[in-house]
Amino acid sequence: MARTVIAGNWKMNKTIGEAVAFASNLREVLADRHDLPEIIISPPFTALHAVSAVISGSAISLAAQNIHEADKGAFTGEISGGMLREAGCNLVIIGHSERRVLFGEKNERINKKLFAALGAGLNPIFCIGETLREREENRMKEVIGEQLKEGLNNLNDNDIERILIAYEPVWAIGTGKTATPAQAQEMHLFIRNWIAGRYGKELSEETVILYGGSVTPQNIALLMSQPDINGALVGGASLDVGSFVRIAEYKSNQGV
Ligand code: PGA
């Protein structure tokens, strides 16, 4: 059985000061809350180092939002896995749909980034998802299958053990439209079966598959009641400590 994880993706939000205030508040609220799932936050690059100092020694993990596939060199504006490790990250989000759509990242590049992250000692949160058009054309499984096949190309069992997958239908991100629990479950099961076909049943059952796209304290409990949803990657609702914690408390928060 896969563990449960609630991850916040802050995107391009929060100054260093705001990020530090959020992290100290979150640390305080979560102290001694051993009943909650694993918690990950992902501030923008500029705030990573400062936030890592604030959460050091706590149960909160730190993820970056992107990585460059090279170790170092002439790549103006880019950040390597080694740099992210040094800044205190233990995870990195790779292949978010905003990176795919707005910055032209393709599956092949995403595969290189996954290798770079694993090589640098970072656990990837590998994002996949179909667009509205692909869903309307009923091509979502074909698209997700291709993203998995090309994204995970040449990754072995040890690698897959370290990867969290985030299924985020592009049409549900930041739109207020959540996939219904049944729609999400159908895709999560498809993803788990795909992993089972490639890496075996045992590994597939341990793989954390997060749902992302307009997750809120109101809809999390129903999503989490689905057998193949192991947590959430939360954007907008992760920017406020109160709503982020209410999402993590989904077991006691039945849609409040
Ligand atoms: P959202 O973003 O929760 O604001 O829809 C999710 C994401 O992009 O990871």
Coordinates of C-alpha atoms and ligand atoms in Angstrom, one line a residue:
M1 CA 0.0 0.0 0.0
A2 CA 1.4 3.4 -1.0
R3 CA 1.9 6.0 1.6
T4 CA -0.2 9.2 1.7
V5 CA 1.3 12.5 0.7
I6 CA 0.0 16.1 0.5
A7 CA 2.2 18.4 -1.5
G8 CA 1.8 22.1 -2.1
N9 CA 3.0 23.7 -5.3
W10 CA 3.4 27.4 -4.7
K11 CA 4.3 28.2 -8.3
M12 CA 5.5 31.8 -8.7
N13 CA 4.1 33.0 -5.4
K14 CA 5.6 34.3 -2.1
T15 CA 8.6 36.5 -1.4
I16 CA 11.4 35.1 0.8
G17 CA 9.8 36.8 3.8
E18 CA 6.3 35.4 3.1
A19 CA 7.7 31.9 2.4
V20 CA 9.6 31.9 5.7
A21 CA 6.6 33.1 7.7
F22 CA 4.4 30.4 6.0
A23 CA 7.0 27.7 6.8
S24 CA 7.4 28.6 10.5
N25 CA 3.6 28.8 10.9
L26 CA 3.2 25.4 9.2
R27 CA 5.9 23.9 11.3
E28 CA 4.2 25.1 14.5
V29 CA 0.8 23.9 13.4
L30 CA 2.1 20.5 12.4
A31 CA 4.3 19.9 15.5
D32 CA 3.2 16.6 17.2
R33 CA 0.6 16.0 14.5
H34 CA 1.7 12.4 13.8
D35 CA -1.7 11.6 12.5
L36 CA -1.3 13.6 9.3
P37 CA 0.1 12.4 5.9
E38 CA 3.6 13.3 4.7
I39 CA 3.8 17.0 3.9
I40 CA 5.8 18.6 1.1
I41 CA 6.0 22.3 0.2
S42 CA 7.6 23.8 -3.0
P43 CA 8.5 27.4 -2.7
P44 CA 10.0 29.3 -5.7
F45 CA 13.8 28.9 -6.1
T46 CA 14.6 32.2 -4.3
A47 CA 13.0 31.0 -1.1
L48 CA 14.3 27.4 -1.0
H49 CA 17.4 27.9 1.1
A50 CA 15.7 30.1 3.7
V51 CA 12.7 27.8 4.0
S52 CA 15.0 24.7 4.3
A53 CA 16.5 26.3 7.5
V54 CA 13.1 26.9 8.9
I55 CA 11.8 23.3 8.4
S56 CA 15.1 21.6 9.2
G57 CA 14.5 18.7 11.7
S58 CA 10.7 18.8 11.1
A59 CA 8.6 16.2 9.1
I60 CA 8.1 18.8 6.3
S61 CA 9.9 18.0 3.0
L62 CA 11.1 20.6 0.5
A63 CA 10.6 20.3 -3.2
A64 CA 11.8 22.6 -6.0
Q65 CA 9.5 23.3 -9.0
N66 CA 11.9 22.6 -11.8
I67 CA 15.4 21.4 -12.6
H68 CA 17.8 21.6 -15.5
E69 CA 19.1 18.3 -16.8
A70 CA 22.8 19.3 -16.9
D71 CA 25.1 19.4 -13.8
K72 CA 26.5 22.9 -14.6
G73 CA 27.5 25.0 -17.5
A74 CA 26.4 27.7 -19.9
F75 CA 22.6 27.6 -19.3
T76 CA 21.6 31.1 -18.3
G77 CA 18.7 31.2 -15.9
E78 CA 18.7 27.5 -15.1
I79 CA 19.3 25.6 -11.8
S80 CA 20.9 22.1 -11.5
G81 CA 20.0 19.2 -9.2
G82 CA 23.2 19.7 -7.2
M83 CA 22.3 23.3 -6.5
L84 CA 18.8 22.2 -5.4
R85 CA 20.3 19.6 -3.0
E86 CA 22.6 22.2 -1.6
A87 CA 19.7 24.6 -1.1
G88 CA 18.0 21.9 1.1
C89 CA 15.6 20.2 -1.3
N90 CA 14.9 16.5 -1.2
L91 CA 12.4 16.5 -4.0
V92 CA 11.6 18.3 -7.3
I93 CA 8.5 18.7 -9.4
I94 CA 9.2 17.7 -13.0
G95 CA 7.0 18.0 -16.1
H96 CA 4.3 20.2 -14.6
S97 CA 1.7 21.1 -17.3
E98 CA 2.7 24.8 -17.0
R99 CA 6.3 23.8 -17.9
R100 CA 4.9 21.6 -20.7
V101 CA 2.5 24.2 -22.1
L102 CA 4.2 27.5 -21.4
F103 CA 7.8 26.5 -21.7
G104 CA 7.6 23.8 -24.3
E105 CA 8.9 20.9 -22.3
K106 CA 8.4 17.6 -24.1
N107 CA 8.4 14.1 -22.7
E108 CA 12.0 13.4 -23.9
R109 CA 13.3 16.4 -22.0
I110 CA 11.3 15.5 -19.0
N111 CA 12.9 12.1 -19.1
K112 CA 16.4 13.7 -19.0
K113 CA 15.2 15.8 -16.0
L114 CA 14.1 12.7 -14.2
F115 CA 17.5 11.2 -14.6
A116 CA 19.2 14.4 -13.5
A117 CA 17.1 14.6 -10.4
L118 CA 17.6 10.9 -9.4
G119 CA 21.4 11.3 -10.1
A120 CA 21.5 14.3 -7.8
G121 CA 19.7 12.5 -4.9
L122 CA 16.3 14.2 -5.4
N123 CA 13.1 12.3 -5.5
P124 CA 11.0 13.5 -8.5
I125 CA 7.3 14.4 -8.5
F126 CA 6.6 13.5 -12.1
C127 CA 3.5 15.3 -13.4
I128 CA 1.3 14.0 -16.2
G129 CA -2.1 14.9 -17.5
E130 CA -4.3 15.4 -20.5
T131 CA -5.7 18.6 -22.0
L132 CA -9.4 19.4 -22.3
R133 CA -9.3 18.7 -26.0
E134 CA -7.6 15.3 -25.5
R135 CA -10.3 14.4 -22.9
E136 CA -13.1 15.5 -25.2
E137 CA -11.6 13.4 -27.9
N138 CA -11.5 10.5 -25.4
R139 CA -7.8 10.2 -25.9
M140 CA -6.7 10.7 -22.3
K141 CA -5.4 7.1 -21.8
E142 CA -3.4 7.2 -25.0
V143 CA -1.9 10.6 -23.9
I144 CA -1.1 9.5 -20.4
G145 CA 0.3 6.2 -21.7
E146 CA 2.6 8.1 -24.0
Q147 CA 3.7 10.5 -21.2
L148 CA 4.5 7.5 -19.0
K149 CA 6.3 5.5 -21.7
E150 CA 8.5 8.4 -22.9
G151 CA 8.9 10.1 -19.5
L152 CA 10.0 7.0 -17.7
N153 CA 12.0 5.7 -20.6
N154 CA 15.0 3.6 -19.4
L155 CA 14.2 4.1 -15.7
N156 CA 14.7 1.0 -13.6
D157 CA 13.0 -0.5 -10.6
N158 CA 15.2 1.4 -8.1
D159 CA 14.4 4.7 -9.9
I160 CA 10.6 4.1 -10.0
E161 CA 10.7 3.4 -6.2
R162 CA 11.8 7.0 -5.7
I163 CA 9.3 8.7 -8.1
L164 CA 6.0 10.1 -7.0
I165 CA 3.5 10.5 -9.9
A166 CA 1.1 13.4 -10.0
Y167 CA -2.0 13.0 -12.3
E168 CA -3.1 16.5 -13.1
P169 CA -5.7 16.9 -15.8
V170 CA -4.7 20.2 -17.4
W171 CA -8.3 21.3 -17.7
A172 CA -8.7 21.1 -13.9
I173 CA -5.6 23.2 -12.9
G174 CA -6.4 26.6 -11.5
T175 CA -9.8 26.5 -13.2
G176 CA -12.0 25.5 -10.2
K177 CA -13.1 22.4 -12.2
T178 CA -12.0 19.3 -10.4
A179 CA -12.1 15.9 -12.0
T180 CA -14.9 13.9 -10.3
P181 CA -13.6 11.3 -7.9
A182 CA -14.7 8.6 -10.4
Q183 CA -12.9 10.3 -13.3
A184 CA -9.7 10.7 -11.2
Q185 CA -9.9 7.1 -9.9
E186 CA -10.3 5.8 -13.5
M187 CA -7.1 7.5 -14.5
H188 CA -5.2 6.6 -11.3
L189 CA -6.0 3.0 -11.8
F190 CA -4.9 3.2 -15.5
I191 CA -1.6 4.7 -14.3
R192 CA -1.1 2.1 -11.6
N193 CA -1.9 -0.7 -14.1
W194 CA 0.6 0.8 -16.5
I195 CA 3.3 0.8 -13.7
A196 CA 2.4 -2.8 -12.9
G197 CA 2.8 -3.9 -16.5
R198 CA 6.2 -2.3 -16.7
Y199 CA 7.6 -2.7 -13.2
G200 CA 5.4 -5.4 -11.6
K201 CA 2.5 -5.4 -9.3
E202 CA 4.4 -5.0 -6.0
L203 CA 6.2 -1.8 -7.1
S204 CA 3.0 -0.4 -8.6
E205 CA 1.2 -0.9 -5.3
E206 CA 3.9 1.1 -3.5
T207 CA 3.9 3.9 -6.1
V208 CA 2.4 7.2 -4.7
I209 CA 0.0 8.6 -7.3
L210 CA -1.2 12.1 -6.4
Y211 CA -4.2 13.9 -7.9
G212 CA -3.8 17.6 -8.8
G213 CA -6.2 20.2 -10.2
S214 CA -8.3 22.6 -8.1
V215 CA -8.0 20.5 -4.9
T216 CA -9.6 22.3 -1.9
P217 CA -10.5 21.5 1.7
Q218 CA -14.0 20.9 0.4
N219 CA -13.3 18.2 -2.2
I220 CA -10.2 16.4 -0.8
A221 CA -12.1 13.9 1.3
L222 CA -14.1 12.5 -1.6
L223 CA -11.0 12.3 -3.8
M224 CA -9.1 10.5 -1.1
S225 CA -11.9 8.0 -0.7
Q226 CA -10.8 6.5 -4.0
P227 CA -8.6 3.5 -3.7
D228 CA -5.9 4.6 -6.1
I229 CA -5.5 8.2 -5.0
N230 CA -2.7 8.5 -2.5
G231 CA -2.7 12.2 -1.9
A232 CA -2.7 15.5 -3.7
L233 CA -0.6 18.1 -5.4
V234 CA -2.2 21.4 -4.4
G235 CA -1.7 24.7 -6.1
G236 CA -3.9 27.7 -5.1
A237 CA -5.2 26.1 -1.9
S238 CA -1.7 25.4 -0.6
L239 CA -0.8 29.1 -0.4
D240 CA -2.7 29.6 2.9
V241 CA -1.5 27.6 5.9
G242 CA -5.1 27.2 7.2
S243 CA -6.5 25.7 3.9
F244 CA -3.3 23.6 3.3
V245 CA -3.6 22.1 6.7
R246 CA -7.3 21.4 6.3
I247 CA -6.5 19.5 3.2
A248 CA -3.9 17.4 5.1
E249 CA -6.6 16.8 7.8
Y250 CA -9.0 15.4 5.2
K251 CA -9.8 12.4 7.4
S252 CA -11.4 14.6 10.0
N253 CA -12.6 17.3 7.6
Q254 CA -15.6 16.0 5.7
G255 CA -16.0 18.8 3.3
V256 CA -15.9 21.7 5.7
Ligands
PGA1 P1 -4.4 24.2 -8.6 O1 -3.0 23.7 -9.1 O2 -4.6 23.4 -7.3 O3 -4.3 25.6 -8.3 O4 -5.4 23.8 -9.6 C1 -2.5 22.4 -9.1 C2 -1.1 22.3 -9.7 O5 -0.9 23.0 -10.7 O6 -0.3 21.6 -9.3

